[in-house]
Every structure is written in structure tokens, then in C-alpha cells.
Tab-separated table of C-alpha atoms and ligand atoms in Angstrom:
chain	number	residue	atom	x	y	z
Q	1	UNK	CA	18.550	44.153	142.320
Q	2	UNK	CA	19.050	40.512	142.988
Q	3	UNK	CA	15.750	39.646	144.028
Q	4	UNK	CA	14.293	40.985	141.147
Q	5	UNK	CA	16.783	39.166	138.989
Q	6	UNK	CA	15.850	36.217	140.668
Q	7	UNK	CA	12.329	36.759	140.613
Q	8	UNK	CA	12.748	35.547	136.408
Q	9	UNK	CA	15.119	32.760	136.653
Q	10	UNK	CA	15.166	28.998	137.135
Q	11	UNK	CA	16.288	27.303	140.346
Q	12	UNK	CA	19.096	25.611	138.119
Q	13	UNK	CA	20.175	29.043	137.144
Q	14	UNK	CA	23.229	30.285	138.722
Q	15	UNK	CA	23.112	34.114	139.741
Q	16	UNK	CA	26.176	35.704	141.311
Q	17	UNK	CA	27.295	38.984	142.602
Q	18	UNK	CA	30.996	39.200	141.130
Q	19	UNK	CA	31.685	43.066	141.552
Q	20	UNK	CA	29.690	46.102	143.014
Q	21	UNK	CA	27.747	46.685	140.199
Q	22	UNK	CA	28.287	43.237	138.510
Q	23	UNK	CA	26.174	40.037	138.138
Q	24	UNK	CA	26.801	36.960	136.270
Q	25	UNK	CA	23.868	35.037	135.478
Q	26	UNK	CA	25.035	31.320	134.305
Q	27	UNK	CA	21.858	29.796	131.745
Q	28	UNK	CA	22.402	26.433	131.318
Q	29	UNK	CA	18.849	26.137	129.287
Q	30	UNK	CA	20.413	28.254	126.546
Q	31	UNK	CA	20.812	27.041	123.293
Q	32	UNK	CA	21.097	29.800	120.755
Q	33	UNK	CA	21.979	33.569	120.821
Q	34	UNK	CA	17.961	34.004	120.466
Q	35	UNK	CA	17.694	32.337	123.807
Q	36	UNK	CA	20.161	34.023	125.207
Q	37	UNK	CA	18.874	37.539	124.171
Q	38	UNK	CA	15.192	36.527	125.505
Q	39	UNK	CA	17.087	35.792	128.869
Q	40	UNK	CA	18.641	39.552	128.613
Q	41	UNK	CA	16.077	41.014	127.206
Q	42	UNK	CA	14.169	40.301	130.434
Q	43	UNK	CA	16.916	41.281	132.282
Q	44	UNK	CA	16.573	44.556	130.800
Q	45	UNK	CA	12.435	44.932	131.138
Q	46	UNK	CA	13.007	43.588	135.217
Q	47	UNK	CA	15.076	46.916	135.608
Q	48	UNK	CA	12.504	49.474	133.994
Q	49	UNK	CA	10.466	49.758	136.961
Q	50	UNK	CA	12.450	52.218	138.972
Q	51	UNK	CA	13.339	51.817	142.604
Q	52	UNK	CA	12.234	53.279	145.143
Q	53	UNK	CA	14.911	53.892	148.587
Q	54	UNK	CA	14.459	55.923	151.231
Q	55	UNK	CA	12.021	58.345	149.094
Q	56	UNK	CA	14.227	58.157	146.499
Q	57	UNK	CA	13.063	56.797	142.954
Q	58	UNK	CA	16.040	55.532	141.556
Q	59	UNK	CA	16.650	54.159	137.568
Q	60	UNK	CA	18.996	52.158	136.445
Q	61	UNK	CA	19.932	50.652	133.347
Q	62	UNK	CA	22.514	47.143	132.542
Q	63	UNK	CA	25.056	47.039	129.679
Q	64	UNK	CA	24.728	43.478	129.274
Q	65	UNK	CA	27.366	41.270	127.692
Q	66	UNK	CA	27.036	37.566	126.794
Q	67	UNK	CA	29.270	34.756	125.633
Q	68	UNK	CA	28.368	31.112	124.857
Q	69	UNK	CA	29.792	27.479	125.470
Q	70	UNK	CA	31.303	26.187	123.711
Q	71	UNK	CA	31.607	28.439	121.157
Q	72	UNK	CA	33.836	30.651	123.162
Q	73	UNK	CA	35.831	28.644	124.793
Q	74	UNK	CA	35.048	25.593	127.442
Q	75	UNK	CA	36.489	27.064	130.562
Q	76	UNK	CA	34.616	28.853	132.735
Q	77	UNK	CA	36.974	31.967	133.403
Q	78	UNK	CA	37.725	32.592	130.021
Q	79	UNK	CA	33.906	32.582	129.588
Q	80	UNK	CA	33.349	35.364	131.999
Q	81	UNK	CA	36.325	37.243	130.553
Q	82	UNK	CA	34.273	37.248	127.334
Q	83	UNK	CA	31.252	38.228	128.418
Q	84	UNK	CA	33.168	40.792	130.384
Q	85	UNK	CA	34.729	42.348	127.279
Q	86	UNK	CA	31.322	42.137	125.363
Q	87	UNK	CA	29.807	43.596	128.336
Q	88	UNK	CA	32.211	46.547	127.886
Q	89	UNK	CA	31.831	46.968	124.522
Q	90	UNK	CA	28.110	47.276	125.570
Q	91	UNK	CA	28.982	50.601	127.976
Q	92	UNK	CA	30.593	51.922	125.314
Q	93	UNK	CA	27.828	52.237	123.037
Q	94	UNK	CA	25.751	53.741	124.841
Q	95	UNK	CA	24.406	51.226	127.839
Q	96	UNK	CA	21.257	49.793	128.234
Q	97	UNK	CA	21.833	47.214	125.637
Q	98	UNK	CA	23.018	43.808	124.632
Q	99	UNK	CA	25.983	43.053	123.233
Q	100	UNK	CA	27.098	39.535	121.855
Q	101	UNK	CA	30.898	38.145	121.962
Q	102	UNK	CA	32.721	37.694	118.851
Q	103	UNK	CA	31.032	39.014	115.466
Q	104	UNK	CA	30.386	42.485	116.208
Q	105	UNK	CA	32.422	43.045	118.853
Q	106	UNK	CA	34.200	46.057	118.531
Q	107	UNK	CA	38.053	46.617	118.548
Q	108	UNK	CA	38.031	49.029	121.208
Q	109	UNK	CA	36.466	46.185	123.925
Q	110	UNK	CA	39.464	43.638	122.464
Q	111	UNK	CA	41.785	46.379	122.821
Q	112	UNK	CA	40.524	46.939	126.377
Q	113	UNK	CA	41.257	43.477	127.215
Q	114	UNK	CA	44.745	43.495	125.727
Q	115	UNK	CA	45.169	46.576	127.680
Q	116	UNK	CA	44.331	45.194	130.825
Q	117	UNK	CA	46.727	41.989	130.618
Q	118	UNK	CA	50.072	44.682	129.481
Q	119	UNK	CA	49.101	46.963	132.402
Q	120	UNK	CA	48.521	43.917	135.282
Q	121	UNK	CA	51.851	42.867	133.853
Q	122	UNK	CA	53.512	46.403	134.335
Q	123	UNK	CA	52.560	46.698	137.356
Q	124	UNK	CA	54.018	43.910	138.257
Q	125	UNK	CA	57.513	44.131	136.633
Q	126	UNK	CA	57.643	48.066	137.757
Q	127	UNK	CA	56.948	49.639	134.762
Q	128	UNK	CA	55.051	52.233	135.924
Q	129	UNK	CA	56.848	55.364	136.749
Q	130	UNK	CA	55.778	58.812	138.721
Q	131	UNK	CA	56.297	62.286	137.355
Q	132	UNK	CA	55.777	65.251	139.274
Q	133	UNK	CA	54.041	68.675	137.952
Q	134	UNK	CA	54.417	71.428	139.996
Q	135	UNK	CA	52.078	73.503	141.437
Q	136	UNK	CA	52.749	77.322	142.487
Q	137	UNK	CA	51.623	79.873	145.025
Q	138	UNK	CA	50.355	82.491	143.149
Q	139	UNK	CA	51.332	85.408	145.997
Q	140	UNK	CA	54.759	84.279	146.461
Q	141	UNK	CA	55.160	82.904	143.092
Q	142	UNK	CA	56.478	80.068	144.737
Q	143	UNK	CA	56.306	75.921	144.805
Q	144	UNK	CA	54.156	74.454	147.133
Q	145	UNK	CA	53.519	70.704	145.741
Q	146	UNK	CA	54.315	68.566	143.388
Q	147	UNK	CA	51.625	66.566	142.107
Q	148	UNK	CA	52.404	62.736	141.184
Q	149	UNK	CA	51.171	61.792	137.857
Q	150	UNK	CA	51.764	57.618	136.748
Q	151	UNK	CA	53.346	57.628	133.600
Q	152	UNK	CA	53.592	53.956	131.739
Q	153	UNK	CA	56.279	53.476	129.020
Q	154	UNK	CA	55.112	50.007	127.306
Q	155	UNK	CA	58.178	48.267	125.454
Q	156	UNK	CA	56.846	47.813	122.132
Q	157	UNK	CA	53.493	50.181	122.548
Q	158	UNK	CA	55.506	53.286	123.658
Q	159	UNK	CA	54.318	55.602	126.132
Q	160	UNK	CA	50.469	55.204	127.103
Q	161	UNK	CA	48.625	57.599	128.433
Q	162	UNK	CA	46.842	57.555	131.545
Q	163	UNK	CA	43.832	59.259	130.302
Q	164	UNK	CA	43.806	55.380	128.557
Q	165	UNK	CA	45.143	53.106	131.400
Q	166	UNK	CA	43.616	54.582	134.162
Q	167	UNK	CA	40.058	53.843	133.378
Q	168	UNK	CA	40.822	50.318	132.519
Q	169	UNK	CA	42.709	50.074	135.951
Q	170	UNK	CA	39.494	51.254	137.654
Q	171	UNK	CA	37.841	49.059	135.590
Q	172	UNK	CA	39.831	46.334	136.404
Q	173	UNK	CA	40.497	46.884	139.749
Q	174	UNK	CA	44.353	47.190	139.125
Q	175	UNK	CA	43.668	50.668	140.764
Q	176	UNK	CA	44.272	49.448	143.773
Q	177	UNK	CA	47.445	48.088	143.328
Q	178	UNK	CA	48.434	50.717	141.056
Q	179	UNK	CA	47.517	53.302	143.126
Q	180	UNK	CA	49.385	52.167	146.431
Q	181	UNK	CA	52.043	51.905	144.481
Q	182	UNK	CA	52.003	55.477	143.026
Q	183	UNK	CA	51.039	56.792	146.517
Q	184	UNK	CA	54.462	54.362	148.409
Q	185	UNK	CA	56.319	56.424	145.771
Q	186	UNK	CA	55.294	59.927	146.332
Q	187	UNK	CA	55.494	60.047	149.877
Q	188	UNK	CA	59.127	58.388	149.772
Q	189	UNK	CA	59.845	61.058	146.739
Q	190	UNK	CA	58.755	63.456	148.862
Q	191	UNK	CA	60.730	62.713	151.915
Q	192	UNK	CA	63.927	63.190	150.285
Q	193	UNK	CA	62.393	66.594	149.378
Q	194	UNK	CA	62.098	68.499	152.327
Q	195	UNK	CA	66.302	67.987	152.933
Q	196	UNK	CA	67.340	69.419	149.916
Q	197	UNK	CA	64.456	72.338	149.491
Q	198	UNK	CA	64.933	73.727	153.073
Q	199	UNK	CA	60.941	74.098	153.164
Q	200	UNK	CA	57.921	72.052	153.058
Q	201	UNK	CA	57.117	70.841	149.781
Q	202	UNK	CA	53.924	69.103	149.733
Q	203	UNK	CA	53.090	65.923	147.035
Q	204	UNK	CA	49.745	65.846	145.527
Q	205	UNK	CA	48.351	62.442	144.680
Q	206	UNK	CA	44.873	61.233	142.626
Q	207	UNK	CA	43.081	59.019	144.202
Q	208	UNK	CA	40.621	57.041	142.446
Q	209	UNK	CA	37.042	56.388	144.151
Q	210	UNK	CA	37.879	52.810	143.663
Q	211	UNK	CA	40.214	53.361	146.211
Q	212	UNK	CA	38.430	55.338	148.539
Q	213	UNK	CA	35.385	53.669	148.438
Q	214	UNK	CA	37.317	50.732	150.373
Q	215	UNK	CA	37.039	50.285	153.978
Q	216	UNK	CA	41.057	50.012	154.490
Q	217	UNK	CA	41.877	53.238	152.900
Q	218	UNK	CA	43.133	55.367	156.075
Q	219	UNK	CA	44.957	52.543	157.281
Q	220	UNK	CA	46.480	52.069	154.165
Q	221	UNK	CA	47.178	55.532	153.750
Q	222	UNK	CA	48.263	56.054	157.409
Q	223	UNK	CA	50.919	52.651	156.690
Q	224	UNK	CA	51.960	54.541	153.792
Q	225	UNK	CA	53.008	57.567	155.726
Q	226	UNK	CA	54.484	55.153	158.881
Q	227	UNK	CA	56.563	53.302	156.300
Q	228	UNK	CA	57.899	56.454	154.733
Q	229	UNK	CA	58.125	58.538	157.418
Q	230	UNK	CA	56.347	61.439	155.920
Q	231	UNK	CA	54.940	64.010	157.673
Q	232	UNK	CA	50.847	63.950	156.693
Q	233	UNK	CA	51.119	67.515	156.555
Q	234	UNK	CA	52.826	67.137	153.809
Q	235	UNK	CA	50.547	64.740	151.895
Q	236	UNK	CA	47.576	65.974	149.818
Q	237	UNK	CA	45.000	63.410	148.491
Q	238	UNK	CA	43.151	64.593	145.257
Q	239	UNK	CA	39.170	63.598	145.146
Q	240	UNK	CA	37.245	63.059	142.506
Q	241	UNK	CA	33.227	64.253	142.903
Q	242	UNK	CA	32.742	60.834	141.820
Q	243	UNK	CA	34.500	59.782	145.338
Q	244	UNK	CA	31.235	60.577	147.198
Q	245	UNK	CA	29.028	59.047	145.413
Q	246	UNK	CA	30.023	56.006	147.766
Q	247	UNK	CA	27.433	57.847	150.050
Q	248	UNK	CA	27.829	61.669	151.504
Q	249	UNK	CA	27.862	59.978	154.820
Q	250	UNK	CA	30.496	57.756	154.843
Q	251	UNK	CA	32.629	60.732	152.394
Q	252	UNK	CA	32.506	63.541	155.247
Q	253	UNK	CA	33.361	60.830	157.791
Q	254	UNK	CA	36.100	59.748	156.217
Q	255	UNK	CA	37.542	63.093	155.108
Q	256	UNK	CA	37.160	64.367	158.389
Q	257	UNK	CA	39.511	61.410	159.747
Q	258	UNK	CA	41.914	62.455	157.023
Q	259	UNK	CA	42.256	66.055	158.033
Q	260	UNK	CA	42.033	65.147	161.648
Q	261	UNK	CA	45.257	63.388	160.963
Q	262	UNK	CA	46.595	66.556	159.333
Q	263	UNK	CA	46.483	64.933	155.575
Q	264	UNK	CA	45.078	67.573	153.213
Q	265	UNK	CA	42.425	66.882	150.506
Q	266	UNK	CA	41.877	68.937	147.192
Q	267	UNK	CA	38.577	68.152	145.036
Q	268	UNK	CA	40.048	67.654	141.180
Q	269	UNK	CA	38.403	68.575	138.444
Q	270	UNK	CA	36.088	70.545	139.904
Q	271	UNK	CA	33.392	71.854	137.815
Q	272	UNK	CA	33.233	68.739	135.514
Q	273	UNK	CA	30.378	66.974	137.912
Q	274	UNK	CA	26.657	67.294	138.021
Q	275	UNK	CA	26.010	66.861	141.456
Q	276	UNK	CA	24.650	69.692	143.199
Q	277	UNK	CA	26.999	72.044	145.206
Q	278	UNK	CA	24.888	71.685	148.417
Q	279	UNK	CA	27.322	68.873	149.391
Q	280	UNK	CA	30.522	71.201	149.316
Q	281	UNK	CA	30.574	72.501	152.711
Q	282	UNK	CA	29.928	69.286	154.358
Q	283	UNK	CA	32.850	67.887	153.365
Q	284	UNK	CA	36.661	68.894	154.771
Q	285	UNK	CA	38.607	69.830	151.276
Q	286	UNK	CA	41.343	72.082	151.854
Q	287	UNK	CA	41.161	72.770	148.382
Q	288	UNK	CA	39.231	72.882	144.862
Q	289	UNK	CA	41.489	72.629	141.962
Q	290	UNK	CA	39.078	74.196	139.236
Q	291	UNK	CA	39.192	72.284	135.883
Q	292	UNK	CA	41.061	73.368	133.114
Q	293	UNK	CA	38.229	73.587	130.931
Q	294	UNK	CA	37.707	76.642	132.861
Q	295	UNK	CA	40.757	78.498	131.478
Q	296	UNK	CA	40.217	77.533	128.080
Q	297	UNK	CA	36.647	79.187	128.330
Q	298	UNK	CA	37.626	81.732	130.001
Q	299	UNK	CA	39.222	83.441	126.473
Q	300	UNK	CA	35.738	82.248	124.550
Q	301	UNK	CA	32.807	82.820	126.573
Q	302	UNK	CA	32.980	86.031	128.742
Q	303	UNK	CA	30.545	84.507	131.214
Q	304	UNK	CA	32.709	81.931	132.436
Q	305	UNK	CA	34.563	85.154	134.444
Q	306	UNK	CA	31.765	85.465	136.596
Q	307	UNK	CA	31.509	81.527	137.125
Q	308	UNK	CA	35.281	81.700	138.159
Q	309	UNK	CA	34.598	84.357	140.795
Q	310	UNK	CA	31.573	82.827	142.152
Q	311	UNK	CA	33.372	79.739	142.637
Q	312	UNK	CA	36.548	81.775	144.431
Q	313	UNK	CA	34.181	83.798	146.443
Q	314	UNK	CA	32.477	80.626	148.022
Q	315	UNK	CA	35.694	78.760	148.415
Q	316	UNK	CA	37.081	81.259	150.297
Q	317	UNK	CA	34.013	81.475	152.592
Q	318	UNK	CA	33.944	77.633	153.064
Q	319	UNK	CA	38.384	78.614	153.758
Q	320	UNK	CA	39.179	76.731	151.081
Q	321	UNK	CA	41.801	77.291	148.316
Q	322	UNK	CA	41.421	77.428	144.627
Q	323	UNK	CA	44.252	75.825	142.359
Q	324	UNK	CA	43.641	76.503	138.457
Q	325	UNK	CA	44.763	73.633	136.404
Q	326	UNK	CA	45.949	73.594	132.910
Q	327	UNK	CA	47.844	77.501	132.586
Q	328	UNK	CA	49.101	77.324	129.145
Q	329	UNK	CA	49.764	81.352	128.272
Q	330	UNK	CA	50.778	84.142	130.798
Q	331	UNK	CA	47.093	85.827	129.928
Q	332	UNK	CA	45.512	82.625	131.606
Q	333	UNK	CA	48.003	83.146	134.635
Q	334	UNK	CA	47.516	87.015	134.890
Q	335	UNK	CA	43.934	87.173	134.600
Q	336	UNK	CA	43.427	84.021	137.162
Q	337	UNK	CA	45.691	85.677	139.354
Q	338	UNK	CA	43.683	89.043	139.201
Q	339	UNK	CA	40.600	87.196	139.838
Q	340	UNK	CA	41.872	86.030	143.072
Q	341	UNK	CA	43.358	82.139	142.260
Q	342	UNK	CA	45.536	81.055	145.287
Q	343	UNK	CA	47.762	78.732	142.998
Q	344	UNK	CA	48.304	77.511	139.841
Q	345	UNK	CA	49.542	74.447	137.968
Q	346	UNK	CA	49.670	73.943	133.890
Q	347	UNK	CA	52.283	72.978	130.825
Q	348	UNK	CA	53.313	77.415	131.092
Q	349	UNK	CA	54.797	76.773	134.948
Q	350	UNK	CA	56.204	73.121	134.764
Q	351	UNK	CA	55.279	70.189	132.782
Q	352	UNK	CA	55.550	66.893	134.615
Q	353	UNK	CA	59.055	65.099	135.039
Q	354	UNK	CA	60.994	62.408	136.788
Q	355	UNK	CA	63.427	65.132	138.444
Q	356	UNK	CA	61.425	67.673	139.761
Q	357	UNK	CA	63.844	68.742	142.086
Q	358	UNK	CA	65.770	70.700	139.316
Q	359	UNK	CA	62.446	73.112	139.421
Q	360	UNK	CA	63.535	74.060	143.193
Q	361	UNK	CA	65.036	77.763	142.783
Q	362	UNK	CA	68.740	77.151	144.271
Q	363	UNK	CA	68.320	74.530	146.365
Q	364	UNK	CA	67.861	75.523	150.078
Q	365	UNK	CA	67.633	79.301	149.294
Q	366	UNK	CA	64.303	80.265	150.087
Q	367	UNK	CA	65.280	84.102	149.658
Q	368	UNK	CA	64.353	83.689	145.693
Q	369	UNK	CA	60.772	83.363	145.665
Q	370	UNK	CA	60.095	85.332	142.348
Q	371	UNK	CA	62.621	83.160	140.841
Q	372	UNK	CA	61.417	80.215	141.131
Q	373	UNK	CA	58.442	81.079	138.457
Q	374	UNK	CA	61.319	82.582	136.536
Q	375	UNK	CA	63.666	80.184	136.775
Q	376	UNK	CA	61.147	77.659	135.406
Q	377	UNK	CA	58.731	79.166	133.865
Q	378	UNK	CA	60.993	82.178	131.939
Q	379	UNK	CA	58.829	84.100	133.736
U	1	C2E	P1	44.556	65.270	136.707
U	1	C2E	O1	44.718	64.709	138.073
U	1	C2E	O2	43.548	66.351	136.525
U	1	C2E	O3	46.000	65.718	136.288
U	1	C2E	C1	46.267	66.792	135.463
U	1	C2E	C2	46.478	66.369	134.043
U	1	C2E	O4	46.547	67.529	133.241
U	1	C2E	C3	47.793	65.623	133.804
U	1	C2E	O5	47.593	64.754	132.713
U	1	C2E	C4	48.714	66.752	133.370
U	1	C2E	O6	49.830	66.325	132.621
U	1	C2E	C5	47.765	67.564	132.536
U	1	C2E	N1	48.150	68.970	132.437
U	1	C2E	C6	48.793	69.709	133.365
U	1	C2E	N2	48.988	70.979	132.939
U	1	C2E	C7	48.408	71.051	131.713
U	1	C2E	C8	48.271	72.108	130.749
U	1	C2E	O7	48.708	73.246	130.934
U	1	C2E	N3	47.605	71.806	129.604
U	1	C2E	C9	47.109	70.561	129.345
U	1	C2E	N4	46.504	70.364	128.186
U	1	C2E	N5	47.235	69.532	130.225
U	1	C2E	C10	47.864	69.779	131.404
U	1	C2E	P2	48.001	63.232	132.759
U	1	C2E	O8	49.304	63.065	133.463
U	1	C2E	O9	47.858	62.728	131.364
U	1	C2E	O10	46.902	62.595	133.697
U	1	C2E	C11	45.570	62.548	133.298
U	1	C2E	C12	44.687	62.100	134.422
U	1	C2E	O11	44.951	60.754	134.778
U	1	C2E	C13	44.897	62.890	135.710
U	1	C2E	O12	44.195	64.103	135.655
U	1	C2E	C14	44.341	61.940	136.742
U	1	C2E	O13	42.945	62.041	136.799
U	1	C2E	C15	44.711	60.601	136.141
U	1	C2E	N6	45.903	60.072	136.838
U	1	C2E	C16	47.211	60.254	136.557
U	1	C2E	N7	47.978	59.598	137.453
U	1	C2E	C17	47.136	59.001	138.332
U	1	C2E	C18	47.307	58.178	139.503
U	1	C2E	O14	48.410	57.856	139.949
U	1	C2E	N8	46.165	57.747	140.136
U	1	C2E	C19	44.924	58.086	139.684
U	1	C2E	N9	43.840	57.624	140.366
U	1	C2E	N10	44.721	58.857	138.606
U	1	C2E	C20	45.815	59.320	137.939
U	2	MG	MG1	44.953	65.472	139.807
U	3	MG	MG1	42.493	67.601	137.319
């Protein structure tokens, strides 16, 4: 990608590498939007001819965003920030295209940006909080794992969702620092657990590829559990499909030195991807935690029943578990639990909170197993 970029630029342009999929390109030629467009545009044509690695033919397209000096400002980081948020606004409609800053920029990039300063500065003042949903056994009806969600109350915004923050934080790359943080606080959460429930109780917690794909995850995971003393039984990361696409390779490796160290993995969301299935038994999940989507379809489109069995019959021949997400009625629970579904989570069995201890059936008396559902779930 870069030597092709080069290939059409100056000497006295400046080309940099800023992110893993991000250039900067720095025209100091340019003296109107026209020029800059005829510089993007043949950014744009440079990429049409596909790639071609290791037998592969590979396409890609660039969301190109562009700002100008001085018109937007005479300092170079504020520059990039601009072109950044054009850039965005760029992706959003749609990708391979150019967008300009300022004019027709659309809210939702400027909103994006706003976004992005609030959450870097809740991060840092601790204003990001972890609930916990649980998730139940569906032959003992009882809890085995909480699963940490981050919650963000902003002060004059309200509460934010992270179906909103998170993307911009793996944007951003305030993933990383969000997510150790959410991850510190589950295991230590989940310490003080095991004392007052008389039985392992696992923690679930998301894990964004951004995070994976670095080279210091297991050690940072592995300080995580040193620090809080928990036991990595205990711990279970949830994977995105989207976490492999660092390279299958590298994915089963590192998996395999996850559950090596006794750490479990579940694959979230599953069913939402594209990528083929063929990859599923090479790598170590413990778990598939089948998308709520699922259960939703499930009432509408009579098919879907013989999807959901597929998918339990080769789990369980690959010895891994199936956790249904989203359970909003007691049909969805029955007729998942008929079809074979090892556990379940949704709003019907436990929405998330701060004090998920409460959900525990009287603390330390494991002898109530049916209760539990019933205590929580009226069921
Ligand atoms: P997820 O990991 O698939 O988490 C489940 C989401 O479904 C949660 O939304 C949960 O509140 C919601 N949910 C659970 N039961 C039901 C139900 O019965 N019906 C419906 N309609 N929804 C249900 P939430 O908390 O808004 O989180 C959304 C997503 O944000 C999560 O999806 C996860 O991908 C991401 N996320 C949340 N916290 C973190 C985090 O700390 N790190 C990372 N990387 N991602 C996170
Ligand atoms: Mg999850
Ligand atoms: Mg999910």
C-alpha cells in the first residue's frame, strides 16, 4: 500500500503510516479543494488494481478525508484531527469516497469528535462504571457468570450507550485503556464473589479485537489476574469473529495460550459474521454465545429452528457450549432449552446491574438451584 502511494507523489510530499489502516499524506503543492481532490482522486484509482498475496487477490477501498491550511486551522494536529473527522464522515457514507472538512460535513462526524474528547475525559476521571448481567445454566437453572458490561453516565449528556461509545473507543484507540480498565474491575468484582456465593462464579468480559490484536495482551491479561488474585478459571474472555481477522494463525496461537492457562473464551455474537465456519474448530472457544437475533427469528421464520440445531449439534461435537443471548419471554427460554441450549442470558433472567450479588439465591446456599431462576427471574 505505501509503495503504491508513493509511486504518485512528489519527493517533497510527506507520506506517513499513523495507524494500521491509516495514512496521512501532507501536499504542500495544494492550493484549492480541486487540487486536493485530483491528489485523492488518484489515491483512489492507485487502489483499484487489486492485490495480489499469497494467491490471494485482495480489494480494498480508502474513505478519504481532507482538511486545508489555513483554512482549518494553522497547527498541524488540529489539522489531522480534521481530516480525521472528515475522513470519518467519509466511512459513514458509504467508503470509497472523498469527503471535505467543514461545509458538508455531517453532524454525526462532529458529534463523533465531541464524543471522543467526553469519553477520553471519562475515562480518565472514572466515569465509567461495570454492570454485570447474569448468565444461567440451563440444567441446573443456575448462575454461572456474570458478564461485565461498561456503562457511562455523562453529567450533562445522561447515560450513553455503549452500542455509541464503544465504536468510537475502538476507533480511537481509548479501547485499550478502557478495556483494561473494565477487565482490572471484573476480575477484582469477581474475587469478592466466590466468598460470599460459596461456588465458582465466573465473570464474562468483551474484548475488543483492538485489544487482542496487540502483542501484550496475555501479559496484560495474565497481570490482571496476578494483581487481583483471580483464579483464570474463573475468567472468560468474549471474542468477536472480527478478533481473527488479525490472521487465523496468530488467533489459534494465542487462544491456545489462553486456555492453556485455564482462561476460558466464548465467541460473541455468533452468527452475525461472514466468514466461513471452516475456521471454528481450529480455534480453542469454550463457548459460542449465539446472537440474539437468533431468538427473535426464531418466532418469525420457522427455518431459523433448524439453523439453531445445526449450530448446537456442531458445537457440541467441537465440546463446546452454546449460550443464547437476548431471552426476553419464557417461550424463547423453553423452546431454546428444548432444543438443547446449555445456558442462557437476556432482559427475562437478569438485566445488568451494579449489585449483582443480590441475584445469588441465599447467599452461600447452593441447595436452591431452581430458585435462583425464580428468585430472579419470577420464574
Ligand atoms: P454484547 O457483548 O453482545 O452484550 C450483550 C448486550 O445485549 C448488552 O448490551 C446487554 O445489555 C444486551 N442484552 C442482554 N439481554 C438482552 C435482552 O434480553 N434483550 C435485549 N434487547 N438486549 C439484551 P449493552 O450493555 O448495551 O452492550 C452492547 C455491546 O457493547 C455489547 O454487546 C458489547 O459488544 C459492547 N460492550 C459493552 N461493554 C463492553 C466492554 O467493556 N468492552 C467491549 N470491548 N465491548 C463492550
Ligand atoms: Mg458480550
Ligand atoms: Mg453479544
Amino acid at each position: 500500500m505505501a509503495h503504491r502511494l508513493k509511486s504518485r507523489f512528489r519527493q517533497s510530499d510527506t507520506l506517513a503510516r499513523i495507524a494500521g489502516d491509516e495514512f496521512a499524506l501532507i501536499l504542500d503543492h495544494v492550493q484549492t479543494w480541486s487540487d486536493a481532490d485530483t491528489a485523492a482522486q488518484s489515491v483512489l484509482e492507485v487502489l483499484k488494481t487489486p492485490f495480489e498475496i499469497e494467491d490471494h487477490v485482495i480489494r480494498v477501498t480508502a474513505s478519504i478525508g481532507i482538511s486545508l491550511f489555513p483554512d482549518h486551522g494553522n497547527e498541524g494536529g488540529q489539522l489531522l484531527q480534521q481530516a480525521d473527522c472528515a475522513m470519518f464522515a467519509a466511512k459513514r457514507n458509504g467508503k470509497n469516497r472523498i469527503v471535505h472538512y467543514g461545509d458538508g460535513l455531517g453532524s454525526a462526524a462532529r458529534e463523533r469528535l465531541t464524543l471522543e474528547g467526553e469519553l477520553r475525559r471519562a475515562i480518565e476521571n472514572g466515569d465509567i462504571d461495570v454492570h454485570y448481567q447474569p448468565e444461567f445454566d440451563l440444567s441446573t437453572n443456575t448462575i454461572t457468570r456474570f458478564e461485565a458490561l461498561a456503562r457511562w453516565t455523562h453529567p450533562k449528556l445522561g447515560r450513553i450507550s455503549p452500542v455509541s461509545f464503544i465504536p468510537v473507543a475502538e476507533e480511537s484507540g481509548l479501547i485499550v485503556p478502557l478495556g483494561a480498565y473494565v477487565m482490572e474491575r471484573a476480575c477484582a468484582d469477581a474475587t469478592t464473589w466466590q466468598r460470599k456465593a460459596n461456588r465458582p462464579i465466573q465473570v464474562a468480559v468483551n474484548v475488543s479485537s483492538v485489544q487482542f490484536a496487540r502483542d501484550t495482551f496475555l501479559e496484560e491479561v495474565e497481570e490482571v489476574l496476578r494483581r487481583t488474585g483471580l483464579k483464570p478459571s474463573l475468567l472468560q474472555l468474549e471474542l468477536t469473529e472480527s478478533a481473527t481477522l488479525t490472521g487465523l494463525e496468530r488467533a489459534a496461537d494465542l487462544m491456545r495460550r489462553l486456555t492453556g492457562r485455564g482462561i476460558g473464551i466464548a465467541m460473541d455474537d455468533f452468527g452475525t459474521g461472514y466468514s466461513c465456519l471452516s475456521y471454528l474448530p481450529k480455534l480453542a472457544f469454550d463457548a459460542l454465545k449465539l446472537d440474539r437475533s437468533f431468538v427473535n427469528e426464531l418466532a418469525v421464520r420457522p427455518e431459523t429452528r433448524a439453523f439453531v440445531q445445526s449450530i448446537l449439534l456442531m458445537a457440541h461435537n467441537l465440546h463446546m457450549k452454546v449460550i443464547v443471548e437476548g431471552i426476553e419471554t419464557v417461550e424463547q427460554l423453553e423452546l431454546m432449552r428444548s432444543l438443547g441450549t446449555d445456558e442462557a442470558q437476556g432482559f427475562l433472567l437478569g438485566r445488568p446491574t451494579p449489585n449483582p450479588m443480590e441475584m445469588l439465591s441465599g447467599s452461600g446456599n447452593a441447595a436452591r438451584p431452581i430458585r435462583e431462576m425464580e428468585a430472579v427471574a419470577g420464574l
